[in-house]
XYZ file of C-alpha atoms in Angstrom:
318
model
C 41.136 1.021 10.019
C 40.902 -1.468 6.772
C 38.555 -4.256 7.208
C 41.449 -6.795 6.072
C 44.541 -8.319 7.447
C 47.655 -6.494 6.274
C 48.413 -9.906 4.525
C 45.423 -9.387 2.555
C 45.468 -5.882 1.610
C 45.971 -5.459 -1.913
C 48.101 -2.391 -3.520
C 45.301 -1.390 -5.841
C 41.878 0.268 -5.008
C 38.972 -1.715 -4.960
C 37.323 -0.031 -7.895
C 40.550 -1.117 -10.025
C 40.249 -4.663 -8.899
C 36.192 -4.706 -9.922
C 37.521 -3.486 -13.254
C 40.020 -6.434 -13.510
C 37.537 -9.318 -12.205
C 35.048 -7.905 -14.802
C 37.800 -9.107 -17.610
C 37.772 -12.362 -16.482
C 36.195 -15.612 -17.519
C 33.411 -17.165 -15.687
C 35.699 -20.135 -14.566
C 38.680 -17.716 -13.773
C 36.069 -15.505 -11.259
C 35.144 -18.790 -9.615
C 38.771 -19.418 -8.863
C 39.637 -16.077 -7.888
C 36.576 -16.723 -5.188
C 38.084 -19.157 -3.661
C 41.903 -17.818 -3.178
C 41.104 -15.286 -0.120
C 38.537 -13.279 1.571
C 39.474 -9.979 -0.069
C 39.169 -11.472 -3.419
C 36.105 -13.812 -2.523
C 34.070 -10.084 -1.668
C 35.314 -8.237 -4.647
C 34.386 -11.240 -7.208
C 31.376 -12.034 -5.494
C 29.963 -8.528 -6.031
C 31.459 -8.934 -9.545
C 29.495 -12.438 -10.010
C 26.436 -10.824 -8.905
C 26.334 -8.317 -11.588
C 27.109 -10.732 -14.196
C 24.488 -12.976 -13.005
C 21.767 -9.891 -13.268
C 22.568 -9.054 -16.541
C 22.217 -12.818 -17.947
C 19.117 -13.156 -16.532
C 18.177 -9.177 -18.015
C 19.220 -10.401 -21.659
C 18.006 -13.985 -21.729
C 14.261 -14.659 -21.751
C 14.537 -18.028 -20.512
C 15.492 -16.681 -17.513
C 13.701 -13.370 -17.391
C 10.134 -15.298 -17.557
C 10.962 -17.244 -14.670
C 12.199 -14.387 -12.522
C 9.558 -13.385 -9.870
C 8.847 -10.644 -7.102
C 11.210 -12.733 -4.565
C 14.312 -11.525 -6.508
C 13.514 -8.095 -5.303
C 12.848 -9.070 -2.033
C 16.523 -10.801 -2.112
C 17.895 -7.343 -3.368
C 15.714 -5.328 -0.378
C 17.403 -7.904 2.075
C 20.522 -7.486 0.521
C 20.454 -3.587 0.679
C 19.316 -3.836 4.314
C 22.647 -5.272 5.448
C 24.779 -2.295 3.978
C 24.719 -0.410 7.134
C 27.386 1.969 6.041
C 25.841 2.792 2.745
C 25.610 6.516 2.092
C 24.663 6.696 -1.383
C 23.016 4.442 -3.733
C 21.686 4.586 -7.129
C 19.522 2.080 -8.919
C 19.512 2.543 -12.879
C 16.051 1.115 -13.907
C 15.220 0.264 -17.250
C 13.944 3.053 -19.773
C 10.311 2.527 -20.269
C 10.436 1.187 -23.890
C 12.253 -2.014 -22.267
C 10.057 -2.723 -19.364
C 7.567 -5.599 -19.404
C 4.094 -4.431 -19.607
C 2.272 -7.517 -18.281
C 2.279 -7.094 -14.631
C -1.278 -6.472 -13.280
C -0.221 -5.377 -9.808
C 2.189 -2.686 -8.585
C 3.279 -1.321 -5.437
C 6.121 1.279 -5.244
C 7.718 3.722 -2.800
C 9.053 6.145 -5.100
C 7.824 9.630 -5.673
C 5.225 10.204 -8.184
C 7.713 12.245 -10.211
C 8.465 12.006 -13.863
C 10.688 9.076 -13.810
C 7.400 6.909 -12.401
C 5.421 8.488 -14.644
C 7.157 7.421 -18.059
C 7.227 3.689 -16.588
C 3.448 3.711 -15.725
C 2.842 4.940 -19.492
C 4.179 1.709 -20.732
C 2.006 -0.241 -18.402
C -1.270 -1.342 -20.465
C -2.267 -4.071 -17.885
C -1.826 -2.696 -14.578
C -5.484 -3.001 -12.662
C -3.905 -2.621 -9.143
C -1.761 0.020 -7.984
C -0.150 1.558 -4.934
C 1.896 4.417 -4.205
C 3.318 4.262 -0.601
C 5.747 7.099 -0.804
C 5.128 10.376 0.352
C 3.854 12.647 -2.605
C 3.539 16.259 -2.553
C 1.188 18.432 -4.686
C 3.463 19.187 -7.376
C 3.635 15.336 -8.692
C 3.904 14.820 -12.206
C 0.811 14.750 -14.289
C -0.033 11.276 -15.588
C -1.299 11.010 -19.290
C -5.028 10.341 -19.826
C -4.171 7.619 -21.949
C -1.939 5.777 -19.175
C -3.254 2.738 -17.223
C -6.397 2.070 -19.070
C -7.419 -0.867 -17.122
C -6.916 1.041 -13.625
C -9.665 -0.402 -10.978
C -7.910 -0.050 -7.610
C -5.907 3.093 -6.508
C -4.468 3.015 -3.045
C -1.841 5.502 -1.404
C -0.573 6.117 1.727
C 0.041 9.986 2.161
C -1.648 11.873 -0.509
C -3.298 14.875 -1.709
C -6.633 15.252 -3.833
C -4.764 16.240 -6.940
C -2.654 12.994 -6.623
C -5.885 11.109 -6.744
C -7.898 12.804 -9.062
C -4.719 12.266 -11.427
C -4.883 8.393 -11.159
C -8.199 8.097 -11.334
C -9.885 10.498 -13.562
C -11.539 9.023 -16.436
C -10.579 5.369 -15.303
C -12.635 2.472 -14.399
C -11.305 2.631 -10.831
C -13.810 0.985 -8.294
C -11.722 0.778 -5.198
C -9.723 3.708 -3.592
C -7.515 4.091 -0.756
C -6.365 7.656 0.621
C -5.766 9.801 3.224
C -7.826 13.233 4.242
C -6.487 16.140 6.160
C -8.371 19.047 7.773
C -9.560 21.606 5.572
C -9.594 19.179 2.572
C -12.117 16.854 3.069
C -14.922 18.243 0.296
C -12.299 18.277 -2.381
C -10.793 14.829 -1.556
C -14.228 13.105 -1.569
C -15.483 15.391 -4.716
C -12.286 13.743 -6.505
C -13.851 10.065 -5.816
C -16.714 11.281 -8.611
C -14.256 11.627 -11.448
C -13.602 7.944 -11.943
C -15.545 6.253 -15.090
C -17.238 3.759 -12.902
C -18.986 4.070 -9.442
C -16.553 3.744 -6.593
C -17.616 0.645 -4.914
C -14.753 -0.002 -2.130
C -13.430 2.927 -0.082
C -10.423 3.257 2.587
C -9.831 6.270 4.312
C -7.177 7.446 6.890
C -8.759 10.929 8.300
C -6.152 13.201 9.968
C -8.756 15.005 12.069
C -10.466 16.110 8.790
C -14.311 16.032 10.525
C -16.375 14.455 13.011
C -16.606 10.661 11.957
C -20.610 11.472 11.613
C -20.102 14.265 9.237
C -17.372 12.406 7.181
C -19.813 9.507 6.832
C -22.857 11.852 5.912
C -20.451 13.384 2.939
C -19.086 10.166 1.750
C -22.962 8.772 1.775
C -23.854 11.621 -0.285
C -21.645 11.173 -2.670
C -21.142 7.459 -2.952
C -24.529 5.958 -1.898
C -23.827 2.921 -3.826
C -20.707 2.204 -1.836
C -20.449 -1.522 -0.712
C -17.225 -1.628 1.436
C -16.190 1.506 3.667
C -13.035 1.277 6.111
C -12.498 4.673 8.097
C -9.170 5.023 10.252
C -9.674 8.063 12.423
C -6.363 9.415 13.723
C -7.252 12.058 16.431
C -6.493 13.095 19.832
C -10.794 13.081 20.227
C -11.839 10.491 22.959
C -14.547 8.301 21.341
C -17.257 7.436 23.983
C -19.946 4.415 23.230
C -22.861 7.052 23.000
C -20.718 8.849 20.054
C -20.551 5.492 18.204
C -24.177 5.134 18.571
C -24.931 8.399 16.993
C -22.925 7.607 13.975
C -25.753 5.061 13.044
C -27.773 7.840 11.706
C -25.184 8.718 9.088
C -25.221 5.351 7.751
C -28.806 4.954 6.632
C -27.724 7.122 3.604
C -25.884 4.110 2.621
C -27.870 1.873 -0.058
C -25.572 -1.053 -0.701
C -23.260 -1.028 1.884
C -21.822 -4.740 3.306
C -18.590 -4.172 5.093
C -17.524 -1.385 7.373
C -14.707 -0.740 9.230
C -14.413 2.437 12.101
C -11.014 2.094 14.096
C -10.397 5.399 15.972
C -7.407 6.086 18.151
C -9.180 6.273 21.567
C -12.223 4.166 23.040
C -12.988 2.072 26.247
C -15.911 0.173 24.465
C -16.537 -3.347 25.948
C -17.241 -6.385 23.725
C -20.852 -6.112 25.020
C -20.873 -2.204 23.858
C -19.675 -3.141 20.799
C -22.470 -5.588 20.043
C -24.686 -3.164 20.834
C -23.388 -0.786 18.227
C -23.230 -3.317 15.706
C -26.988 -3.824 16.235
C -27.796 0.004 16.227
C -25.660 0.348 13.109
C -27.424 -2.490 10.983
C -30.793 -1.108 12.155
C -29.902 1.944 10.396
C -27.973 0.377 7.307
C -29.905 -3.164 6.716
C -27.290 -4.250 4.210
C -24.545 -4.427 6.261
C -23.002 -8.240 6.878
C -19.739 -7.317 8.327
C -18.562 -4.410 10.724
C -14.959 -4.435 12.249
C -15.285 -1.768 15.444
C -12.176 -0.316 17.419
C -11.958 -3.310 19.694
C -10.281 -4.820 15.993
C -12.761 -7.882 16.310
C -14.916 -8.933 13.519
C -18.551 -8.878 13.988
C -20.992 -10.880 11.335
C -24.583 -10.999 10.615
C -25.204 -14.983 11.163
C -29.218 -16.130 11.630
C -30.183 -12.872 12.064
C -27.842 -12.120 15.081
C -24.555 -10.281 15.221
C -21.687 -12.533 16.631
C -18.393 -11.774 17.515
C -15.227 -13.567 16.836
C -12.280 -13.025 19.098
C -8.485 -14.411 18.515
C -9.949 -17.730 20.087
C -13.030 -18.013 17.867
C -15.311 -17.652 20.644
C -18.557 -16.736 19.296
C -20.512 -13.930 21.235
C -24.158 -13.522 20.444
C -26.106 -10.258 20.601
C -29.685 -10.258 19.801
C -31.130 -7.202 17.882
C -32.474 -4.589 19.956
C -36.289 -4.407 20.119
């Protein structure tokens, strides 16, 4: 059934109306928009395209364009509930601005994305949120010469190596899967600079004690470590205490996060864990444990700030 009353239906297809409206002047198009609801919807679409073209070909407007335009486009696309197929033509790499320092995308790491990244000499922070297969397109060694932070959501060791090898990367966020822990961690040694910040999502890759030891063995200079474990295993209080022995290998670690899926530790239990871990790794300044609360070393004591900023002091264990 048509979305318009019989009196407003056109004998011409909507595609034909698009072509007609595209030939109108700006004043004529605005007048057509006010005639009826059918012409308003068709004309508004043509007007939107005209505005985008104006921005794309005018340096004055383009310099003022921010990420808000992409957010508006995303909001508009989400309202198209009956959309079955969508094609977005991106500019060719040689016509793309290369001034961006941070770039986040859900695109698969294929030839199109690689061509785009080849032209980006100023990107320092790159985040790939898409699901990238093992056969991702290779990135030329000369691309992304200033890359400092590389983050992925779901990836493989080969993809991580592709982006950090020979580049001055100091921060990495990646996933680790069973039977790939050693390969994934070895890849981190390919950066031209020591990795100082590391975030890992572990899909039952190994016991946390073993994983921490392997990380420390390769990256003893690490300053910040965030470890999220996706596992069916239950983590008791004693298991958290045992992990402290693996932390003694870190020489510069200041910030530590450990979030397992199953634990019943209390606030007092976490205070004991924070104190024990600090004893094994004296450089620690901030710890986030399974309850999600931030523990900080203040005046020689570990204090916890909950959502109401209430402070709980836990004296060091003798």
